[in-house]
PDB file of C-alpha atoms in Angstrom:
ATOM      1  CA  MET A   1     147.533  22.017  98.883  1.00  0.00           C
ATOM      2  CA  GLN A   2     145.038  19.467  97.600  1.00  0.00           C
ATOM      3  CA  PRO A   3     142.130  17.830  99.410  1.00  0.00           C
ATOM      4  CA  ASN A   4     142.738  14.220 100.456  1.00  0.00           C
ATOM      5  CA  SER A   5     146.280  14.255  99.029  1.00  0.00           C
ATOM      6  CA  VAL A   6     149.787  14.507 100.452  1.00  0.00           C
ATOM      7  CA  THR A   7     151.647  17.364  98.743  1.00  0.00           C
ATOM      8  CA  VAL A   8     155.042  19.038  99.150  1.00  0.00           C
ATOM      9  CA  GLN A   9     153.359  22.231 100.327  1.00  0.00           C
ATOM     10  CA  LYS A  10     151.296  20.389 102.932  1.00  0.00           C
ATOM     11  CA  ILE A  11     154.347  18.663 104.409  1.00  0.00           C
ATOM     12  CA  VAL A  12     156.509  21.807 104.400  1.00  0.00           C
ATOM     13  CA  ASP A  13     153.757  23.908 105.986  1.00  0.00           C
ATOM     14  CA  GLU A  14     153.160  21.350 108.721  1.00  0.00           C
ATOM     15  CA  THR A  15     156.885  21.073 109.475  1.00  0.00           C
ATOM     16  CA  LEU A  16     157.394  24.845 109.642  1.00  0.00           C
ATOM     17  CA  THR A  17     154.318  25.190 111.842  1.00  0.00           C
ATOM     18  CA  VAL A  18     155.687  22.697 114.365  1.00  0.00           C
ATOM     19  CA  ILE A  19     159.230  24.076 114.470  1.00  0.00           C
ATOM     20  CA  LEU A  20     158.276  27.773 114.552  1.00  0.00           C
ATOM     21  CA  ASN A  21     155.311  27.152 116.835  1.00  0.00           C
ATOM     22  CA  GLU A  22     153.011  29.317 114.713  1.00  0.00           C
ATOM     23  CA  ASN A  23     150.631  28.678 111.830  1.00  0.00           C
ATOM     24  CA  ILE A  24     152.684  28.850 108.617  1.00  0.00           C
ATOM     25  CA  SER A  25     151.308  28.881 105.071  1.00  0.00           C
ATOM     26  CA  THR A  26     153.825  28.934 102.209  1.00  0.00           C
ATOM     27  CA  THR A  27     153.334  30.374  98.728  1.00  0.00           C
ATOM     28  CA  GLY A  28     155.267  28.636  95.958  1.00  0.00           C
ATOM     29  CA  ALA A  29     156.981  30.126  92.915  1.00  0.00           C
ATOM     30  CA  GLY A  30     154.513  28.374  90.604  1.00  0.00           C
ATOM     31  CA  ARG A  31     153.190  25.003  89.516  1.00  0.00           C
ATOM     32  CA  THR A  32     154.640  22.480  87.086  1.00  0.00           C
ATOM     33  CA  ASP A  33     153.028  19.630  85.190  1.00  0.00           C
ATOM     34  CA  ALA A  34     152.694  16.301  86.971  1.00  0.00           C
ATOM     35  CA  GLY A  35     155.907  14.316  86.588  1.00  0.00           C
ATOM     36  CA  VAL A  36     158.184  17.336  86.108  1.00  0.00           C
ATOM     37  CA  HIS A  37     161.178  17.580  88.450  1.00  0.00           C
ATOM     38  CA  ALA A  38     162.527  20.571  90.395  1.00  0.00           C
ATOM     39  CA  MET A  39     166.218  20.866  91.256  1.00  0.00           C
ATOM     40  CA  ILE A  40     165.489  24.333  92.631  1.00  0.00           C
ATOM     41  CA  PHE A  41     162.192  25.658  93.945  1.00  0.00           C
ATOM     42  CA  CYS A  42     161.348  28.731  95.986  1.00  0.00           C
ATOM     43  CA  ALA A  43     158.512  29.617  98.321  1.00  0.00           C
ATOM     44  CA  HIS A  44     157.822  32.421 100.768  1.00  0.00           C
ATOM     45  CA  PHE A  45     156.013  32.595 104.080  1.00  0.00           C
ATOM     46  CA  ASP A  46     155.201  35.236 106.674  1.00  0.00           C
ATOM     47  CA  SER A  47     156.285  34.777 110.256  1.00  0.00           C
ATOM     48  CA  PHE A  48     155.494  36.698 113.423  1.00  0.00           C
ATOM     49  CA  SER A  49     158.789  35.614 114.953  1.00  0.00           C
ATOM     50  CA  PRO A  50     160.828  38.780 115.692  1.00  0.00           C
ATOM     51  CA  ASP A  51     163.924  37.280 114.129  1.00  0.00           C
ATOM     52  CA  LEU A  52     164.131  33.848 112.518  1.00  0.00           C
ATOM     53  CA  ALA A  53     167.919  34.078 112.752  1.00  0.00           C
ATOM     54  CA  THR A  54     167.621  33.425 116.491  1.00  0.00           C
ATOM     55  CA  ILE A  55     166.292  29.948 115.758  1.00  0.00           C
ATOM     56  CA  ARG A  56     169.444  27.885 115.796  1.00  0.00           C
ATOM     57  CA  ASN A  57     170.140  25.556 112.881  1.00  0.00           C
ATOM     58  CA  LEU A  58     166.704  26.140 111.340  1.00  0.00           C
ATOM     59  CA  VAL A  59     167.564  24.581 107.955  1.00  0.00           C
ATOM     60  CA  PHE A  60     169.126  21.562 109.675  1.00  0.00           C
ATOM     61  CA  ARG A  61     166.097  21.123 111.931  1.00  0.00           C
ATOM     62  CA  LEU A  62     163.689  21.351 109.002  1.00  0.00           C
ATOM     63  CA  ASN A  63     165.585  18.738 106.996  1.00  0.00           C
ATOM     64  CA  LYS A  64     165.702  16.473 110.037  1.00  0.00           C
ATOM     65  CA  TYR A  65     161.889  16.350 110.149  1.00  0.00           C
ATOM     66  CA  LEU A  66     161.154  16.491 106.414  1.00  0.00           C
ATOM     67  CA  PRO A  67     160.898  13.216 104.427  1.00  0.00           C
ATOM     68  CA  VAL A  68     163.784  12.083 102.243  1.00  0.00           C
ATOM     69  CA  ASP A  69     162.251  13.476  99.025  1.00  0.00           C
ATOM     70  CA  ILE A  70     162.064  17.094 100.304  1.00  0.00           C
ATOM     71  CA  SER A  71     165.189  19.116 101.151  1.00  0.00           C
ATOM     72  CA  VAL A  72     165.462  22.736 102.266  1.00  0.00           C
ATOM     73  CA  VAL A  73     168.614  24.395 100.902  1.00  0.00           C
ATOM     74  CA  SER A  74     168.423  27.826 102.513  1.00  0.00           C
ATOM     75  CA  ILE A  75     166.130  30.388 104.133  1.00  0.00           C
ATOM     76  CA  LYS A  76     166.585  34.082 103.397  1.00  0.00           C
ATOM     77  CA  LYS A  77     164.892  37.161 104.808  1.00  0.00           C
ATOM     78  CA  VAL A  78     163.171  39.364 102.215  1.00  0.00           C
ATOM     79  CA  VAL A  79     161.219  42.617 102.111  1.00  0.00           C
ATOM     80  CA  PRO A  80     157.562  42.377 103.254  1.00  0.00           C
ATOM     81  CA  ASP A  81     156.046  42.599  99.764  1.00  0.00           C
ATOM     82  CA  ALA A  82     158.345  39.996  98.162  1.00  0.00           C
ATOM     83  CA  ASN A  83     156.451  37.197  96.453  1.00  0.00           C
ATOM     84  CA  ALA A  84     157.975  33.857  95.439  1.00  0.00           C
ATOM     85  CA  ARG A  85     155.870  33.769  92.280  1.00  0.00           C
ATOM     86  CA  TYR A  86     155.444  37.361  91.142  1.00  0.00           C
ATOM     87  CA  SER A  87     158.838  38.761  92.195  1.00  0.00           C
ATOM     88  CA  ALA A  88     160.732  36.271  90.005  1.00  0.00           C
ATOM     89  CA  ILE A  89     162.426  37.877  87.000  1.00  0.00           C
ATOM     90  CA  SER A  90     163.369  34.651  85.216  1.00  0.00           C
ATOM     91  CA  ARG A  91     163.111  30.878  85.355  1.00  0.00           C
ATOM     92  CA  THR A  92     165.362  28.271  83.764  1.00  0.00           C
ATOM     93  CA  TYR A  93     164.418  24.766  82.666  1.00  0.00           C
ATOM     94  CA  LYS A  94     166.524  21.911  81.336  1.00  0.00           C
ATOM     95  CA  TYR A  95     165.211  18.999  79.294  1.00  0.00           C
ATOM     96  CA  PHE A  96     167.199  15.752  79.081  1.00  0.00           C
ATOM     97  CA  ILE A  97     167.144  13.283  76.187  1.00  0.00           C
ATOM     98  CA  SER A  98     168.994   9.959  76.328  1.00  0.00           C
ATOM     99  CA  LYS A  99     170.276   8.493  73.058  1.00  0.00           C
ATOM    100  CA  ILE A 100     170.669   5.053  74.584  1.00  0.00           C
ATOM    101  CA  LYS A 101     168.436   2.928  76.781  1.00  0.00           C
ATOM    102  CA  ASP A 102     169.707   3.634  80.290  1.00  0.00           C
ATOM    103  CA  PRO A 103     167.825   2.245  83.316  1.00  0.00           C
ATOM    104  CA  PHE A 104     169.515   4.762  85.633  1.00  0.00           C
ATOM    105  CA  PHE A 105     168.004   7.709  83.739  1.00  0.00           C
ATOM    106  CA  ASP A 106     164.672   6.161  82.799  1.00  0.00           C
ATOM    107  CA  ASN A 107     162.704   8.426  85.145  1.00  0.00           C
ATOM    108  CA  SER A 108     164.689  11.562  84.347  1.00  0.00           C
ATOM    109  CA  SER A 109     165.102  11.630  80.564  1.00  0.00           C
ATOM    110  CA  TRP A 110     163.352  10.865  77.277  1.00  0.00           C
ATOM    111  CA  PHE A 111     164.885   7.936  75.410  1.00  0.00           C
ATOM    112  CA  LEU A 112     165.046   8.602  71.671  1.00  0.00           C
ATOM    113  CA  HIS A 113     166.672   6.175  69.271  1.00  0.00           C
ATOM    114  CA  GLY A 114     168.221   7.301  65.997  1.00  0.00           C
ATOM    115  CA  LYS A 115     170.389  10.062  64.569  1.00  0.00           C
ATOM    116  CA  ILE A 116     169.167  13.506  65.567  1.00  0.00           C
ATOM    117  CA  ASP A 117     170.426  16.786  64.052  1.00  0.00           C
ATOM    118  CA  ILE A 118     171.347  18.963  67.040  1.00  0.00           C
ATOM    119  CA  GLU A 119     172.690  21.719  64.756  1.00  0.00           C
ATOM    120  CA  ALA A 120     169.291  22.162  63.116  1.00  0.00           C
ATOM    121  CA  MET A 121     167.635  22.198  66.543  1.00  0.00           C
ATOM    122  CA  ASN A 122     169.978  24.972  67.688  1.00  0.00           C
ATOM    123  CA  LYS A 123     169.090  26.997  64.600  1.00  0.00           C
ATOM    124  CA  ALA A 124     165.457  26.622  65.632  1.00  0.00           C
ATOM    125  CA  CYS A 125     166.399  27.982  69.064  1.00  0.00           C
ATOM    126  CA  GLY A 126     167.653  31.133  67.356  1.00  0.00           C
ATOM    127  CA  LEU A 127     164.189  31.743  65.919  1.00  0.00           C
ATOM    128  CA  LEU A 128     162.654  31.833  69.415  1.00  0.00           C
ATOM    129  CA  PHE A 129     164.384  35.131  70.186  1.00  0.00           C
ATOM    130  CA  HIS A 130     162.527  36.890  67.351  1.00  0.00           C
ATOM    131  CA  TYR A 131     159.068  36.255  68.783  1.00  0.00           C
ATOM    132  CA  SER A 132     157.181  36.834  72.019  1.00  0.00           C
ATOM    133  CA  ASP A 133     153.768  35.205  71.447  1.00  0.00           C
ATOM    134  CA  PHE A 134     154.072  31.484  72.112  1.00  0.00           C
ATOM    135  CA  THR A 135     150.429  30.472  71.894  1.00  0.00           C
ATOM    136  CA  SER A 136     151.417  27.569  69.629  1.00  0.00           C
ATOM    137  CA  PHE A 137     153.317  26.010  72.531  1.00  0.00           C
ATOM    138  CA  SER A 138     150.740  26.669  75.254  1.00  0.00           C
ATOM    139  CA  LYS A 139     148.315  24.140  76.680  1.00  0.00           C
ATOM    140  CA  LEU A 140     144.836  24.746  75.275  1.00  0.00           C
ATOM    141  CA  HIS A 141     142.356  26.480  77.587  1.00  0.00           C
ATOM    142  CA  SER A 142     145.057  27.060  80.203  1.00  0.00           C
ATOM    143  CA  GLY A 143     143.350  30.211  81.439  1.00  0.00           C
ATOM    144  CA  SER A 144     146.495  32.321  81.070  1.00  0.00           C
ATOM    145  CA  LYS A 145     145.783  36.036  80.643  1.00  0.00           C
ATOM    146  CA  THR A 146     148.607  36.463  78.141  1.00  0.00           C
ATOM    147  CA  ASN A 147     150.808  34.186  76.050  1.00  0.00           C
ATOM    148  CA  ILE A 148     153.602  36.747  75.766  1.00  0.00           C
ATOM    149  CA  CYS A 149     157.012  35.588  77.014  1.00  0.00           C
ATOM    150  CA  LYS A 150     160.560  36.871  76.560  1.00  0.00           C
ATOM    151  CA  ILE A 151     163.053  34.093  75.792  1.00  0.00           C
ATOM    152  CA  ILE A 152     166.427  35.076  77.280  1.00  0.00           C
ATOM    153  CA  ASN A 153     168.447  31.971  76.436  1.00  0.00           C
ATOM    154  CA  ALA A 154     167.830  28.716  74.582  1.00  0.00           C
ATOM    155  CA  GLY A 155     170.125  26.034  73.236  1.00  0.00           C
ATOM    156  CA  TRP A 156     170.981  22.352  72.892  1.00  0.00           C
ATOM    157  CA  GLU A 157     174.177  20.661  74.058  1.00  0.00           C
ATOM    158  CA  GLU A 158     175.384  17.094  73.589  1.00  0.00           C
ATOM    159  CA  SER A 159     177.341  15.227  76.233  1.00  0.00           C
ATOM    160  CA  ASP A 160     178.200  11.540  75.874  1.00  0.00           C
ATOM    161  CA  ASN A 161     174.870   9.900  75.026  1.00  0.00           C
ATOM    162  CA  ARG A 162     172.662  12.696  76.323  1.00  0.00           C
ATOM    163  CA  LEU A 163     171.174  15.811  74.784  1.00  0.00           C
ATOM    164  CA  VAL A 164     170.387  18.714  77.098  1.00  0.00           C
ATOM    165  CA  PHE A 165     168.066  21.575  76.178  1.00  0.00           C
ATOM    166  CA  THR A 166     168.360  24.712  78.331  1.00  0.00           C
ATOM    167  CA  ILE A 167     165.817  27.517  78.132  1.00  0.00           C
ATOM    168  CA  LYS A 168     165.523  30.683  80.224  1.00  0.00           C
ATOM    169  CA  ALA A 169     162.662  33.191  80.040  1.00  0.00           C
ATOM    170  CA  ASP A 170     160.928  35.847  82.096  1.00  0.00           C
ATOM    171  CA  ARG A 171     157.903  33.535  82.330  1.00  0.00           C
ATOM    172  CA  PHE A 172     156.616  30.278  80.853  1.00  0.00           C
ATOM    173  CA  LEU A 173     153.226  29.122  79.687  1.00  0.00           C
ATOM    174  CA  ARG A 174     151.722  25.865  80.848  1.00  0.00           C
ATOM    175  CA  ASN A 175     153.275  22.958  78.915  1.00  0.00           C
ATOM    176  CA  MET A 176     155.406  25.428  76.917  1.00  0.00           C
ATOM    177  CA  VAL A 177     158.864  23.840  77.312  1.00  0.00           C
ATOM    178  CA  ARG A 178     157.632  20.325  76.620  1.00  0.00           C
ATOM    179  CA  ALA A 179     155.790  21.507  73.493  1.00  0.00           C
ATOM    180  CA  ILE A 180     158.884  23.324  72.225  1.00  0.00           C
ATOM    181  CA  VAL A 181     161.052  20.245  72.824  1.00  0.00           C
ATOM    182  CA  GLY A 182     158.549  17.944  71.122  1.00  0.00           C
ATOM    183  CA  THR A 183     158.463  20.217  68.081  1.00  0.00           C
ATOM    184  CA  MET A 184     162.243  20.669  67.912  1.00  0.00           C
ATOM    185  CA  VAL A 185     162.733  16.912  67.987  1.00  0.00           C
ATOM    186  CA  GLU A 186     160.714  16.772  64.765  1.00  0.00           C
ATOM    187  CA  ILE A 187     163.283  19.181  63.293  1.00  0.00           C
ATOM    188  CA  GLY A 188     166.100  16.970  64.576  1.00  0.00           C
ATOM    189  CA  PHE A 189     164.582  13.944  62.838  1.00  0.00           C
ATOM    190  CA  GLU A 190     163.974  15.994  59.653  1.00  0.00           C
ATOM    191  CA  LYS A 191     160.184  15.688  59.842  1.00  0.00           C
ATOM    192  CA  ILE A 192     159.835  19.485  59.573  1.00  0.00           C
ATOM    193  CA  ASP A 193     162.278  22.233  58.581  1.00  0.00           C
ATOM    194  CA  LEU A 194     163.080  25.665  60.031  1.00  0.00           C
ATOM    195  CA  LYS A 195     160.576  27.442  57.792  1.00  0.00           C
ATOM    196  CA  GLU A 196     157.804  25.176  59.044  1.00  0.00           C
ATOM    197  CA  PHE A 197     158.939  25.755  62.640  1.00  0.00           C
ATOM    198  CA  GLU A 198     158.644  29.516  62.111  1.00  0.00           C
ATOM    199  CA  LYS A 199     155.193  29.070  60.556  1.00  0.00           C
ATOM    200  CA  ILE A 200     154.143  27.105  63.633  1.00  0.00           C
ATOM    201  CA  ILE A 201     155.147  30.008  65.898  1.00  0.00           C
ATOM    202  CA  LEU A 202     153.344  32.550  63.716  1.00  0.00           C
ATOM    203  CA  ALA A 203     150.194  30.405  63.520  1.00  0.00           C
ATOM    204  CA  LYS A 204     149.514  30.842  67.259  1.00  0.00           C
ATOM    205  CA  ASP A 205     147.796  27.459  67.121  1.00  0.00           C
ATOM    206  CA  ARG A 206     148.741  24.614  69.494  1.00  0.00           C
ATOM    207  CA  CYS A 207     147.420  22.057  66.984  1.00  0.00           C
ATOM    208  CA  ARG A 208     150.171  23.041  64.538  1.00  0.00           C
ATOM    209  CA  ALA A 209     153.049  22.225  66.911  1.00  0.00           C
ATOM    210  CA  GLY A 210     154.421  18.795  67.753  1.00  0.00           C
ATOM    211  CA  LYS A 211     153.419  16.533  70.604  1.00  0.00           C
ATOM    212  CA  SER A 212     154.598  17.461  74.082  1.00  0.00           C
ATOM    213  CA  ALA A 213     157.767  15.725  75.220  1.00  0.00           C
ATOM    214  CA  PRO A 214     157.314  13.436  78.265  1.00  0.00           C
ATOM    215  CA  ALA A 215     157.236  15.245  81.610  1.00  0.00           C
ATOM    216  CA  LYS A 216     159.931  13.040  83.160  1.00  0.00           C
ATOM    217  CA  GLY A 217     162.756  14.673  81.173  1.00  0.00           C
ATOM    218  CA  LEU A 218     161.993  18.228  82.328  1.00  0.00           C
ATOM    219  CA  PHE A 219     163.692  19.928  85.276  1.00  0.00           C
ATOM    220  CA  LEU A 220     163.206  23.375  86.776  1.00  0.00           C
ATOM    221  CA  THR A 221     166.817  24.337  87.507  1.00  0.00           C
ATOM    222  CA  ASP A 222     166.805  28.004  88.500  1.00  0.00           C
ATOM    223  CA  ILE A 223     164.578  30.890  89.587  1.00  0.00           C
ATOM    224  CA  GLU A 224     166.078  34.379  89.567  1.00  0.00           C
ATOM    225  CA  TYR A 225     165.010  37.243  91.822  1.00  0.00           C
ATOM    226  CA  PRO A 226     166.103  40.898  91.963  1.00  0.00           C
ATOM    227  CA  GLU A 227     168.774  41.582  94.601  1.00  0.00           C
ATOM    228  CA  GLU A 228     166.735  44.382  96.152  1.00  0.00           C
ATOM    229  CA  ILE A 229     164.147  42.013  97.652  1.00  0.00           C
ATOM    230  CA  PHE A 230     166.740  40.454  99.974  1.00  0.00           C
ATOM    231  CA  ILE A 231     167.464  42.011 103.341  1.00  0.00           C
TER     232      ILE A 231
END
């Protein structure tokens, strides 16, 4: 929620409040940088309704009232202390790079011209698993209590004229994925090598890493929760 602004949370809360006939306030799984997309996003809310399952076609009714740029996929009942943000055990992001100028993907990928070494970039991904402090890829003065993250999966794939970077971790720092992508692109264009990339990680200094990749190419694609929170 933001003063004097229309936000996703504001619209969703207002729609739930009308349909459920009670004051609803959602809590989201987190916040992303302006311009970043979300294919999947989760939020939780408390309801005094004895059983939401009795409300017929709730997802359909929500989508009927929500604007075209917001879509509810499903609603699941969870244990009382479940939290959309803090109960998550992993998040997955994908970053898209287009190797050709493509108007259809202009708002959803980063156009980069020239030969890029995806093999070297994948070798750099392997180095991420050996470290847990990613201060060098965190936005300065972000206010985060810790810069420790566990990278579970990371890798680049090439399909047609697009490069796709997938990264999964237990948590992410603000601006972290975009900073990693921006730095790995420098490896792909042979501006830095793997040894320099490792030195950047060890330096724990954001000024040593590359520029952040544009927000428009980044997508939140999955949020994982433990099975035991679902009823």
